[in-house]
């Protein structure tokens, strides 16, 4: 059963098992007692009257300390990607109505443990803000309280075991909901968190000693190119279409895979299942509800739904009732399949084209590492699909293969190789960035 914390979870574990390891860093183990003391040695952070601050969030110990210190000092933190340009950061903060930005690497530790600096833990108070990843417009700051995070966590644990003696790698950014979710799973269980450099090939060595990791499919794909990390038993996948062949391969190598579908507004995972050979993301976890609208749009609600976006310093509810996800889904054998984003759909000669469904059919072609279908303007048909491929692919054979499998309005009119650099930034590949590249090439 989940613990209902009466104080900040790290203070609880600091009392219950002070000498147990809370964290593995690159070359050091940190006990719960040491963690509590390090958080308490953080300086008093600036306290704007609405209590909202932004924290430039890298995946390192110093940033974690500043985030936890901010929470126990009564602050609500927008976790920001430190790679944003100054101009973009300014736009985002102006929209949300947040004035203060903290860089953990210049907020030096000083002072000493002062019990009076700790505000009471109230699971209903907003603690985290994470930006939406919409492809258009300025992202919105999605708020969550501890209750939503802990509820999300306990629902997941009913499906995916994570015990006190396990270790979850902080394998996704703290400024993304998937990274924040790892923090709450670790805190809920009083297990071990590993913080290490995970970009690119460093992921493999970061996984040493780790039992659990959250991975986007491209990270798992990279892992499959070498030997299986020996301690890794359980991987939670999500964030993008999860290729079935990839999951089958990982399972065959002894890595337990859980396929999930989640989003920022729902505090990460909404549906999930242990891989079972069927391409799907399973069923809703406890405390979440999901239905399909008459148009096939996935609608969600539940205890993990955000209580609002922060806009101009005020909370604006997301919806009254069901939240419309803009994802298209379908039930297959009682499990949910994600068909694609409604806003990726385009029209070719009067026919609806869902790029993700073409991608699913064609990504099995020999040599393809990744494939994207994008629309380009066409005088006769309005828009036509073209393929952007990564991998060692014979383009003529590929297009002939497409013709043999797909109705004509879905057959790519051309195929281009994507430069590798477009694919390794960030946790999600932006179709917008690919489209911009395509335009610049034509
Ligand atoms: C999908 C999708 C899927 C999301 N198929 N499209 O802790 C986790 O649950 C986790 C573990 C590993 C990797 C990621 C996660 C996440 O949280 C992912 C949450 C996320 O991506 N949130 S988001 O707000 O940035 O994007 C949400 C959108 O991502 C959805 O609306 C879908 O369009 C897409 N997506 N899972 C296909 N399995």
GROMACS .gro file of C-alpha atoms and ligand atoms in nm:
model
  480
    1UNK     CA    1   0.000   0.000   0.000
    2UNK     CA    2   0.126   0.351  -0.070
    3UNK     CA    3   0.250   0.552   0.225
    4UNK     CA    4   0.051   0.865   0.301
    5UNK     CA    5   0.329   1.095   0.402
    6UNK     CA    6   0.274   1.334   0.687
    7UNK     CA    7   0.597   1.515   0.624
    8UNK     CA    8   0.828   1.566   0.324
    9UNK     CA    9   0.914   1.214   0.205
   10UNK     CA   10   1.293   1.267   0.234
   11UNK     CA   11   1.250   1.374   0.600
   12UNK     CA   12   1.042   1.060   0.658
   13UNK     CA   13   1.307   0.832   0.508
   14UNK     CA   14   1.579   1.026   0.688
   15UNK     CA   15   1.408   0.922   1.014
   16UNK     CA   16   1.311   0.569   0.913
   17UNK     CA   17   1.638   0.459   0.756
   18UNK     CA   18   1.899   0.731   0.788
   19UNK     CA   19   2.195   0.516   0.689
   20UNK     CA   20   2.043   0.344   0.385
   21UNK     CA   21   2.152   0.464   0.043
   22UNK     CA   22   1.917   0.720  -0.109
   23UNK     CA   23   2.121   0.805  -0.416
   24UNK     CA   24   2.403   0.681  -0.630
   25UNK     CA   25   2.597   0.956  -0.800
   26UNK     CA   26   2.869   0.893  -1.057
   27UNK     CA   27   3.119   0.783  -0.790
   28UNK     CA   28   2.948   0.824  -0.455
   29UNK     CA   29   2.658   0.688  -0.250
   30UNK     CA   30   2.445   0.935  -0.053
   31UNK     CA   31   2.247   0.818   0.252
   32UNK     CA   32   1.902   0.953   0.339
   33UNK     CA   33   2.056   1.125   0.639
   34UNK     CA   34   2.316   1.294   0.422
   35UNK     CA   35   2.050   1.392   0.167
   36UNK     CA   36   1.835   1.555   0.435
   37UNK     CA   37   2.136   1.740   0.568
   38UNK     CA   38   2.247   1.854   0.220
   39UNK     CA   39   1.897   1.984   0.145
   40UNK     CA   40   1.897   2.168   0.476
   41UNK     CA   41   2.230   2.332   0.391
   42UNK     CA   42   2.089   2.496   0.083
   43UNK     CA   43   2.062   2.873   0.118
   44UNK     CA   44   1.724   3.027   0.178
   45UNK     CA   45   1.592   3.076  -0.172
   46UNK     CA   46   1.428   3.399  -0.291
   47UNK     CA   47   1.057   3.399  -0.210
   48UNK     CA   48   0.839   3.599  -0.449
   49UNK     CA   49   0.499   3.670  -0.297
   50UNK     CA   50   0.316   3.421  -0.520
   51UNK     CA   51   0.584   3.159  -0.439
   52UNK     CA   52   0.645   3.063  -0.804
   53UNK     CA   53   1.006   3.032  -0.921
   54UNK     CA   54   1.171   2.877  -1.225
   55UNK     CA   55   1.469   2.645  -1.176
   56UNK     CA   56   1.714   2.574  -1.457
   57UNK     CA   57   1.710   2.196  -1.432
   58UNK     CA   58   1.998   1.973  -1.526
   59UNK     CA   59   2.006   1.612  -1.416
   60UNK     CA   60   2.261   1.649  -1.138
   61UNK     CA   61   2.271   1.630  -0.759
   62UNK     CA   62   2.302   2.004  -0.705
   63UNK     CA   63   1.982   2.067  -0.904
   64UNK     CA   64   1.796   1.795  -0.714
   65UNK     CA   65   1.902   1.952  -0.384
   66UNK     CA   66   1.782   2.296  -0.490
   67UNK     CA   67   1.447   2.157  -0.610
   68UNK     CA   68   1.383   1.964  -0.287
   69UNK     CA   69   1.501   2.260  -0.077
   70UNK     CA   70   1.268   2.489  -0.272
   71UNK     CA   71   0.972   2.260  -0.200
   72UNK     CA   72   1.038   2.234   0.172
   73UNK     CA   73   1.087   2.613   0.182
   74UNK     CA   74   0.736   2.656   0.041
   75UNK     CA   75   0.817   2.734  -0.322
   76UNK     CA   76   0.645   2.608  -0.636
   77UNK     CA   77   0.896   2.527  -0.904
   78UNK     CA   78   0.878   2.549  -1.281
   79UNK     CA   79   1.145   2.307  -1.399
   80UNK     CA   80   1.303   2.465  -1.704
   81UNK     CA   81   1.522   2.331  -1.980
   82UNK     CA   82   1.853   2.516  -1.932
   83UNK     CA   83   1.916   2.494  -2.308
   84UNK     CA   84   1.635   2.739  -2.389
   85UNK     CA   85   1.751   3.066  -2.541
   86UNK     CA   86   1.717   3.374  -2.323
   87UNK     CA   87   1.446   3.505  -2.554
   88UNK     CA   88   1.241   3.184  -2.541
   89UNK     CA   89   1.282   3.155  -2.164
   90UNK     CA   90   1.154   3.511  -2.129
   91UNK     CA   91   0.847   3.437  -2.342
   92UNK     CA   92   0.764   3.125  -2.142
   93UNK     CA   93   0.804   3.299  -1.806
   94UNK     CA   94   0.603   3.602  -1.914
   95UNK     CA   95   0.319   3.381  -2.029
   96UNK     CA   96   0.314   3.187  -1.701
   97UNK     CA   97   0.366   3.497  -1.491
   98UNK     CA   98   0.684   3.385  -1.315
   99UNK     CA   99   0.949   3.644  -1.238
  100UNK     CA  100   1.229   3.464  -1.065
  101UNK     CA  101   1.480   3.222  -1.217
  102UNK     CA  102   1.718   3.017  -1.003
  103UNK     CA  103   2.033   2.863  -1.146
  104UNK     CA  104   2.127   2.583  -0.900
  105UNK     CA  105   2.491   2.616  -0.997
  106UNK     CA  106   2.516   2.971  -0.874
  107UNK     CA  107   2.286   2.935  -0.570
  108UNK     CA  108   2.573   2.814  -0.348
  109UNK     CA  109   2.511   2.615  -0.035
  110UNK     CA  110   2.565   2.814   0.281
  111UNK     CA  111   2.397   2.849   0.617
  112UNK     CA  112   2.290   2.554   0.827
  113UNK     CA  113   1.999   2.328   0.909
  114UNK     CA  114   1.710   2.531   1.041
  115UNK     CA  115   1.397   2.340   1.124
  116UNK     CA  116   1.200   2.663   1.100
  117UNK     CA  117   1.278   2.689   0.730
  118UNK     CA  118   1.063   2.385   0.658
  119UNK     CA  119   0.697   2.447   0.576
  120UNK     CA  120   0.449   2.170   0.659
  121UNK     CA  121   0.397   1.909   0.387
  122UNK     CA  122   0.053   1.955   0.235
  123UNK     CA  123  -0.012   1.712  -0.052
  124UNK     CA  124  -0.273   1.949  -0.199
  125UNK     CA  125  -0.031   2.240  -0.246
  126UNK     CA  126   0.105   2.293  -0.594
  127UNK     CA  127   0.471   2.195  -0.612
  128UNK     CA  128   0.573   2.133  -0.971
  129UNK     CA  129   0.519   2.306  -1.301
  130UNK     CA  130   0.623   2.139  -1.624
  131UNK     CA  131   0.585   2.286  -1.970
  132UNK     CA  132   0.359   2.127  -2.229
  133UNK     CA  133   0.536   2.001  -2.536
  134UNK     CA  134   0.286   2.124  -2.795
  135UNK     CA  135   0.437   2.193  -3.135
  136UNK     CA  136   0.269   2.530  -3.180
  137UNK     CA  137   0.256   2.841  -2.965
  138UNK     CA  138   0.431   2.918  -2.639
  139UNK     CA  139   0.427   2.617  -2.407
  140UNK     CA  140   0.201   2.631  -2.102
  141UNK     CA  141   0.305   2.558  -1.744
  142UNK     CA  142   0.114   2.255  -1.612
  143UNK     CA  143   0.081   2.246  -1.233
  144UNK     CA  144   0.074   1.940  -1.011
  145UNK     CA  145   0.064   1.884  -0.637
  146UNK     CA  146   0.228   1.602  -0.441
  147UNK     CA  147  -0.103   1.419  -0.427
  148UNK     CA  148  -0.119   1.388  -0.806
  149UNK     CA  149   0.240   1.264  -0.824
  150UNK     CA  150   0.197   1.012  -0.542
  151UNK     CA  151  -0.133   0.889  -0.684
  152UNK     CA  152   0.028   0.849  -1.026
  153UNK     CA  153   0.310   0.655  -0.866
  154UNK     CA  154   0.097   0.415  -0.663
  155UNK     CA  155  -0.121   0.339  -0.967
  156UNK     CA  156   0.187   0.246  -1.167
  157UNK     CA  157   0.328   0.029  -0.887
  158UNK     CA  158   0.015  -0.185  -0.894
  159UNK     CA  159   0.132  -0.298  -1.238
  160UNK     CA  160   0.511  -0.256  -1.237
  161UNK     CA  161   0.695  -0.375  -0.927
  162UNK     CA  162   0.956  -0.138  -0.780
  163UNK     CA  163   1.083  -0.236  -0.437
  164UNK     CA  164   1.284  -0.058  -0.170
  165UNK     CA  165   1.598  -0.240  -0.276
  166UNK     CA  166   1.563  -0.137  -0.642
  167UNK     CA  167   1.735   0.153  -0.814
  168UNK     CA  168   1.574   0.376  -1.077
  169UNK     CA  169   1.804   0.574  -1.309
  170UNK     CA  170   1.715   0.939  -1.367
  171UNK     CA  171   1.720   0.860  -1.738
  172UNK     CA  172   1.500   1.146  -1.861
  173UNK     CA  173   1.522   1.520  -1.798
  174UNK     CA  174   1.396   1.673  -1.473
  175UNK     CA  175   1.227   1.942  -1.682
  176UNK     CA  176   1.008   1.677  -1.846
  177UNK     CA  177   0.720   1.504  -1.669
  178UNK     CA  178   0.886   1.164  -1.719
  179UNK     CA  179   1.187   1.282  -1.513
  180UNK     CA  180   0.973   1.436  -1.239
  181UNK     CA  181   0.780   1.108  -1.218
  182UNK     CA  182   1.102   0.917  -1.147
  183UNK     CA  183   1.169   1.145  -0.848
  184UNK     CA  184   0.825   1.071  -0.701
  185UNK     CA  185   0.855   0.694  -0.754
  186UNK     CA  186   1.187   0.701  -0.572
  187UNK     CA  187   1.046   0.912  -0.286
  188UNK     CA  188   0.729   0.705  -0.255
  189UNK     CA  189   0.928   0.380  -0.216
  190UNK     CA  190   1.229   0.504  -0.030
  191UNK     CA  191   1.430   0.318  -0.293
  192UNK     CA  192   1.753   0.432  -0.461
  193UNK     CA  193   1.785   0.691  -0.735
  194UNK     CA  194   2.088   0.700  -0.962
  195UNK     CA  195   2.195   1.029  -1.113
  196UNK     CA  196   2.455   1.001  -1.387
  197UNK     CA  197   2.528   1.142  -1.730
  198UNK     CA  198   2.295   0.957  -1.971
  199UNK     CA  199   2.322   1.133  -2.306
  200UNK     CA  200   2.391   0.916  -2.609
  201UNK     CA  201   2.620   0.621  -2.546
  202UNK     CA  202   2.676   0.725  -2.183
  203UNK     CA  203   2.337   0.568  -2.108
  204UNK     CA  204   2.493   0.220  -2.109
  205UNK     CA  205   2.746   0.291  -1.834
  206UNK     CA  206   2.491   0.498  -1.641
  207UNK     CA  207   2.277   0.183  -1.621
  208UNK     CA  208   2.542  -0.004  -1.421
  209UNK     CA  209   2.389  -0.117  -1.092
  210UNK     CA  210   2.045   0.007  -1.199
  211UNK     CA  211   1.733  -0.214  -1.197
  212UNK     CA  212   1.476   0.032  -1.341
  213UNK     CA  213   1.478   0.298  -1.611
  214UNK     CA  214   1.226   0.510  -1.798
  215UNK     CA  215   1.318   0.523  -2.163
  216UNK     CA  216   1.189   0.677  -2.479
  217UNK     CA  217   1.200   0.423  -2.764
  218UNK     CA  218   1.513   0.576  -2.923
  219UNK     CA  219   1.707   0.521  -2.599
  220UNK     CA  220   1.605   0.155  -2.590
  221UNK     CA  221   1.695   0.120  -2.956
  222UNK     CA  222   2.046   0.244  -2.884
  223UNK     CA  223   2.081   0.005  -2.591
  224UNK     CA  224   1.984  -0.289  -2.808
  225UNK     CA  225   2.289  -0.226  -3.026
  226UNK     CA  226   2.517  -0.364  -2.755
  227UNK     CA  227   2.521  -0.604  -2.466
  228UNK     CA  228   2.233  -0.605  -2.220
  229UNK     CA  229   2.313  -0.400  -1.906
  230UNK     CA  230   2.333  -0.685  -1.655
  231UNK     CA  231   2.145  -0.534  -1.359
  232UNK     CA  232   1.857  -0.389  -1.564
  233UNK     CA  233   1.535  -0.585  -1.510
  234UNK     CA  234   1.257  -0.336  -1.581
  235UNK     CA  235   1.206  -0.061  -1.833
  236UNK     CA  236   0.910   0.175  -1.856
  237UNK     CA  237   0.866   0.296  -2.214
  238UNK     CA  238   0.663   0.588  -2.341
  239UNK     CA  239   0.661   0.936  -2.486
  240UNK     CA  240   0.631   0.823  -2.847
  241UNK     CA  241   0.520   0.529  -3.061
  242UNK     CA  242   0.684   0.217  -2.919
  243UNK     CA  243   0.793  -0.010  -3.207
  244UNK     CA  244   0.674  -0.363  -3.133
  245UNK     CA  245   0.986  -0.529  -3.281
  246UNK     CA  246   1.203  -0.329  -3.041
  247UNK     CA  247   1.001  -0.437  -2.736
  248UNK     CA  248   1.006  -0.801  -2.850
  249UNK     CA  249   1.384  -0.787  -2.887
  250UNK     CA  250   1.439  -0.633  -2.542
  251UNK     CA  251   1.205  -0.886  -2.378
  252UNK     CA  252   1.390  -1.171  -2.554
  253UNK     CA  253   1.715  -1.037  -2.404
  254UNK     CA  254   1.562  -1.052  -2.057
  255UNK     CA  255   1.466  -0.688  -2.008
  256UNK     CA  256   1.110  -0.661  -1.877
  257UNK     CA  257   0.931  -0.392  -2.079
  258UNK     CA  258   0.625  -0.197  -1.970
  259UNK     CA  259   0.463  -0.002  -2.254
  260UNK     CA  260   0.305   0.322  -2.139
  261UNK     CA  261   0.111   0.615  -2.271
  262UNK     CA  262   0.139   0.933  -2.071
  263UNK     CA  263   0.138   1.308  -2.081
  264UNK     CA  264   0.235   1.613  -1.882
  265UNK     CA  265  -0.124   1.706  -1.792
  266UNK     CA  266  -0.177   1.362  -1.631
  267UNK     CA  267   0.148   1.359  -1.428
  268UNK     CA  268   0.309   1.103  -1.666
  269UNK     CA  269   0.177   0.748  -1.724
  270UNK     CA  270  -0.197   0.708  -1.793
  271UNK     CA  271  -0.217   0.357  -1.938
  272UNK     CA  272   0.043   0.083  -1.935
  273UNK     CA  273   0.095  -0.291  -1.962
  274UNK     CA  274   0.371  -0.546  -1.944
  275UNK     CA  275   0.472  -0.622  -2.303
  276UNK     CA  276   0.271  -0.915  -2.439
  277UNK     CA  277   0.347  -0.921  -2.810
  278UNK     CA  278   0.048  -0.702  -2.902
  279UNK     CA  279   0.116  -0.346  -3.020
  280UNK     CA  280  -0.073  -0.145  -2.758
  281UNK     CA  281  -0.027   0.061  -2.443
  282UNK     CA  282  -0.258  -0.148  -2.227
  283UNK     CA  283  -0.532  -0.018  -2.003
  284UNK     CA  284  -0.577   0.280  -1.774
  285UNK     CA  285  -0.389   0.250  -1.445
  286UNK     CA  286  -0.580   0.289  -1.116
  287UNK     CA  287  -0.697   0.649  -1.047
  288UNK     CA  288  -0.717   0.739  -1.419
  289UNK     CA  289  -1.016   0.723  -1.652
  290UNK     CA  290  -1.000   0.717  -2.027
  291UNK     CA  291  -1.257   0.713  -2.305
  292UNK     CA  292  -1.268   0.767  -2.680
  293UNK     CA  293  -1.482   1.046  -2.820
  294UNK     CA  294  -1.705   0.979  -3.120
  295UNK     CA  295  -1.416   1.102  -3.339
  296UNK     CA  296  -1.174   0.859  -3.177
  297UNK     CA  297  -1.002   1.125  -2.969
  298UNK     CA  298  -0.858   1.003  -2.637
  299UNK     CA  299  -1.022   1.182  -2.343
  300UNK     CA  300  -0.878   1.149  -1.992
  301UNK     CA  301  -0.949   1.248  -1.633
  302UNK     CA  302  -0.877   1.132  -1.282
  303UNK     CA  303  -0.687   1.212  -0.966
  304UNK     CA  304  -0.364   1.265  -1.159
  305UNK     CA  305  -0.506   1.535  -1.389
  306UNK     CA  306  -0.349   1.878  -1.337
  307UNK     CA  307  -0.561   2.130  -1.152
  308UNK     CA  308  -0.459   2.401  -1.395
  309UNK     CA  309  -0.219   2.584  -1.622
  310UNK     CA  310  -0.039   2.880  -1.469
  311UNK     CA  311  -0.114   3.173  -1.699
  312UNK     CA  312  -0.023   3.528  -1.600
  313UNK     CA  313   0.027   3.412  -1.243
  314UNK     CA  314  -0.325   3.264  -1.220
  315UNK     CA  315  -0.444   2.905  -1.232
  316UNK     CA  316  -0.664   2.826  -1.528
  317UNK     CA  317  -0.847   2.492  -1.520
  318UNK     CA  318  -0.764   2.257  -1.808
  319UNK     CA  319  -1.119   2.147  -1.864
  320UNK     CA  320  -1.434   2.082  -1.671
  321UNK     CA  321  -1.442   1.706  -1.676
  322UNK     CA  322  -1.270   1.519  -1.954
  323UNK     CA  323  -0.942   1.653  -2.091
  324UNK     CA  324  -0.909   1.620  -2.469
  325UNK     CA  325  -0.561   1.489  -2.551
  326UNK     CA  326  -0.547   1.549  -2.930
  327UNK     CA  327  -0.435   1.187  -2.961
  328UNK     CA  328  -0.633   0.943  -3.167
  329UNK     CA  329  -0.685   0.597  -3.022
  330UNK     CA  330  -0.862   0.270  -3.069
  331UNK     CA  331  -0.949  -0.026  -2.843
  332UNK     CA  332  -0.803  -0.354  -2.964
  333UNK     CA  333  -0.871  -0.666  -2.759
  334UNK     CA  334  -0.949  -0.448  -2.460
  335UNK     CA  335  -0.621  -0.257  -2.488
  336UNK     CA  336  -0.554   0.095  -2.614
  337UNK     CA  337  -0.368   0.158  -2.937
  338UNK     CA  338  -0.240   0.508  -3.009
  339UNK     CA  339  -0.301   0.587  -3.375
  340UNK     CA  340  -0.134   0.928  -3.383
  341UNK     CA  341  -0.182   1.297  -3.313
  342UNK     CA  342  -0.497   1.452  -3.456
  343UNK     CA  343  -0.290   1.760  -3.539
  344UNK     CA  344  -0.046   1.556  -3.749
  345UNK     CA  345  -0.326   1.445  -3.979
  346UNK     CA  346  -0.342   1.601  -4.327
  347UNK     CA  347  -0.555   1.565  -4.637
  348UNK     CA  348  -0.433   1.426  -4.967
  349UNK     CA  349  -0.680   1.445  -5.255
  350UNK     CA  350  -0.974   1.449  -5.012
  351UNK     CA  351  -0.849   1.151  -4.808
  352UNK     CA  352  -0.738   1.178  -4.444
  353UNK     CA  353  -0.377   1.074  -4.398
  354UNK     CA  354  -0.248   0.989  -4.049
  355UNK     CA  355   0.134   0.997  -4.082
  356UNK     CA  356   0.190   0.765  -3.785
  357UNK     CA  357  -0.011   0.484  -3.944
  358UNK     CA  358   0.207   0.498  -4.258
  359UNK     CA  359   0.516   0.504  -4.038
  360UNK     CA  360   0.401   0.189  -3.861
  361UNK     CA  361   0.353   0.001  -4.189
  362UNK     CA  362   0.682   0.109  -4.346
  363UNK     CA  363   0.922   0.114  -4.053
  364UNK     CA  364   0.973  -0.261  -4.090
  365UNK     CA  365   1.158  -0.203  -4.420
  366UNK     CA  366   1.515  -0.331  -4.420
  367UNK     CA  367   1.771  -0.086  -4.287
  368UNK     CA  368   1.531   0.171  -4.141
  369UNK     CA  369   1.633   0.306  -3.802
  370UNK     CA  370   1.373   0.579  -3.793
  371UNK     CA  371   1.106   0.702  -4.029
  372UNK     CA  372   0.885   1.009  -4.041
  373UNK     CA  373   0.608   1.090  -4.283
  374UNK     CA  374   0.543   1.459  -4.345
  375UNK     CA  375   0.309   1.646  -4.579
  376UNK     CA  376   0.439   1.870  -4.856
  377UNK     CA  377   0.226   2.103  -5.065
  378UNK     CA  378   0.115   1.966  -5.400
  379UNK     CA  379  -0.066   2.155  -5.677
  380UNK     CA  380  -0.289   1.865  -5.769
  381UNK     CA  381  -0.362   1.686  -5.439
  382UNK     CA  382  -0.333   1.967  -5.186
  383UNK     CA  383  -0.079   1.784  -4.976
  384UNK     CA  384   0.114   1.464  -5.040
  385UNK     CA  385   0.316   1.245  -4.802
  386UNK     CA  386   0.695   1.230  -4.823
  387UNK     CA  387   0.925   1.008  -4.617
  388UNK     CA  388   1.221   1.119  -4.406
  389UNK     CA  389   1.436   0.820  -4.325
  390UNK     CA  390   1.731   0.749  -4.109
  391UNK     CA  391   1.924   0.437  -4.182
  392UNK     CA  392   2.090   0.264  -4.471
  393UNK     CA  393   1.803   0.242  -4.717
  394UNK     CA  394   1.774   0.190  -5.091
  395UNK     CA  395   1.526   0.461  -5.177
  396UNK     CA  396   1.393   0.305  -5.498
  397UNK     CA  397   1.326  -0.029  -5.327
  398UNK     CA  398   1.173   0.153  -5.031
  399UNK     CA  399   0.923   0.343  -5.249
  400UNK     CA  400   0.834   0.025  -5.439
  401UNK     CA  401   0.776  -0.149  -5.105
  402UNK     CA  402   0.545   0.136  -4.999
  403UNK     CA  403   0.349   0.104  -5.325
  404UNK     CA  404   0.301  -0.266  -5.268
  405UNK     CA  405   0.156  -0.216  -4.919
  406UNK     CA  406  -0.037   0.111  -4.912
  407UNK     CA  407  -0.328   0.280  -5.093
  408UNK     CA  408  -0.197   0.544  -5.333
  409UNK     CA  409  -0.284   0.851  -5.120
  410UNK     CA  410  -0.061   0.708  -4.845
  411UNK     CA  411   0.239   0.624  -5.062
  412UNK     CA  412   0.531   0.865  -5.005
  413UNK     CA  413   0.606   1.062  -5.321
  414UNK     CA  414   0.974   1.086  -5.231
  415UNK     CA  415   1.214   0.973  -4.962
  416UNK     CA  416   1.495   1.181  -4.810
  417UNK     CA  417   1.769   1.091  -4.563
  418UNK     CA  418   1.754   1.290  -4.243
  419UNK     CA  419   2.078   1.434  -4.108
  420UNK     CA  420   2.159   1.259  -3.781
  421UNK     CA  421   2.187   1.580  -3.577
  422UNK     CA  422   1.813   1.642  -3.621
  423UNK     CA  423   1.740   1.320  -3.434
  424UNK     CA  424   1.951   1.330  -3.125
  425UNK     CA  425   1.841   1.643  -2.944
  426UNK     CA  426   1.579   1.633  -2.673
  427UNK     CA  427   1.339   1.365  -2.566
  428UNK     CA  428   1.104   1.402  -2.858
  429UNK     CA  429   1.180   1.452  -3.222
  430UNK     CA  430   0.994   1.759  -3.333
  431UNK     CA  431   0.798   1.717  -3.655
  432UNK     CA  432   0.810   2.093  -3.681
  433UNK     CA  433   1.193   2.086  -3.688
  434UNK     CA  434   1.185   1.811  -3.951
  435UNK     CA  435   0.936   2.010  -4.158
  436UNK     CA  436   1.156   2.321  -4.133
  437UNK     CA  437   1.455   2.120  -4.248
  438UNK     CA  438   1.254   1.977  -4.537
  439UNK     CA  439   1.145   2.325  -4.648
  440UNK     CA  440   1.503   2.449  -4.630
  441UNK     CA  441   1.612   2.163  -4.857
  442UNK     CA  442   1.354   2.227  -5.127
  443LIG     C1  443   0.272   0.868  -2.720
  443LIG     C2  444   0.295   0.764  -2.629
  443LIG     C3  445   0.291   0.631  -2.680
  443LIG     C4  446   0.308   0.951  -2.521
  443LIG     N1  447   0.265   0.613  -2.811
  443LIG     N2  448   0.246   0.847  -2.850
  443LIG     O1  449   0.690   0.778  -1.686
  443LIG     C5  450   0.645   0.759  -1.800
  443LIG     O2  451   0.525   0.736  -1.824
  443LIG     C6  452   0.740   0.764  -1.915
  443LIG     C7  453   0.835   0.662  -1.926
  443LIG     C8  454   0.922   0.663  -2.033
  443LIG     C9  455   0.916   0.763  -2.127
  443LIG    C10  456   0.823   0.864  -2.116
  443LIG    C11  457   0.733   0.864  -2.010
  443LIG    C12  458   0.635   0.971  -2.001
  443LIG     O3  459   0.597   1.013  -1.893
  443LIG    C13  460   0.585   1.034  -2.129
  443LIG    C14  461   0.493   1.150  -2.104
  443LIG    C15  462   0.497   1.247  -2.223
  443LIG     O4  463   0.553   1.221  -2.327
  443LIG     N3  464   0.432   1.362  -2.202
  443LIG     S1  465   0.426   1.483  -2.306
  443LIG     O5  466   0.331   1.576  -2.251
  443LIG     O6  467   0.556   1.533  -2.334
  443LIG     O7  468   0.371   1.427  -2.441
  443LIG    C16  469   0.246   1.362  -2.444
  443LIG    C17  470   0.221   1.310  -2.584
  443LIG     O8  471   0.320   1.215  -2.621
  443LIG    C18  472   0.091   1.233  -2.594
  443LIG     O9  473  -0.018   1.321  -2.606
  443LIG    C19  474   0.117   1.150  -2.720
  443LIG    O10  475   0.098   1.228  -2.834
  443LIG    C20  476   0.264   1.116  -2.708
  443LIG     N4  477   0.282   0.983  -2.649
  443LIG     N5  478   0.317   0.818  -2.507
  443LIG    C21  479   0.243   0.718  -2.893
  443LIG     N6  480   0.313   0.526  -2.602
   0.00000   0.00000   0.00000
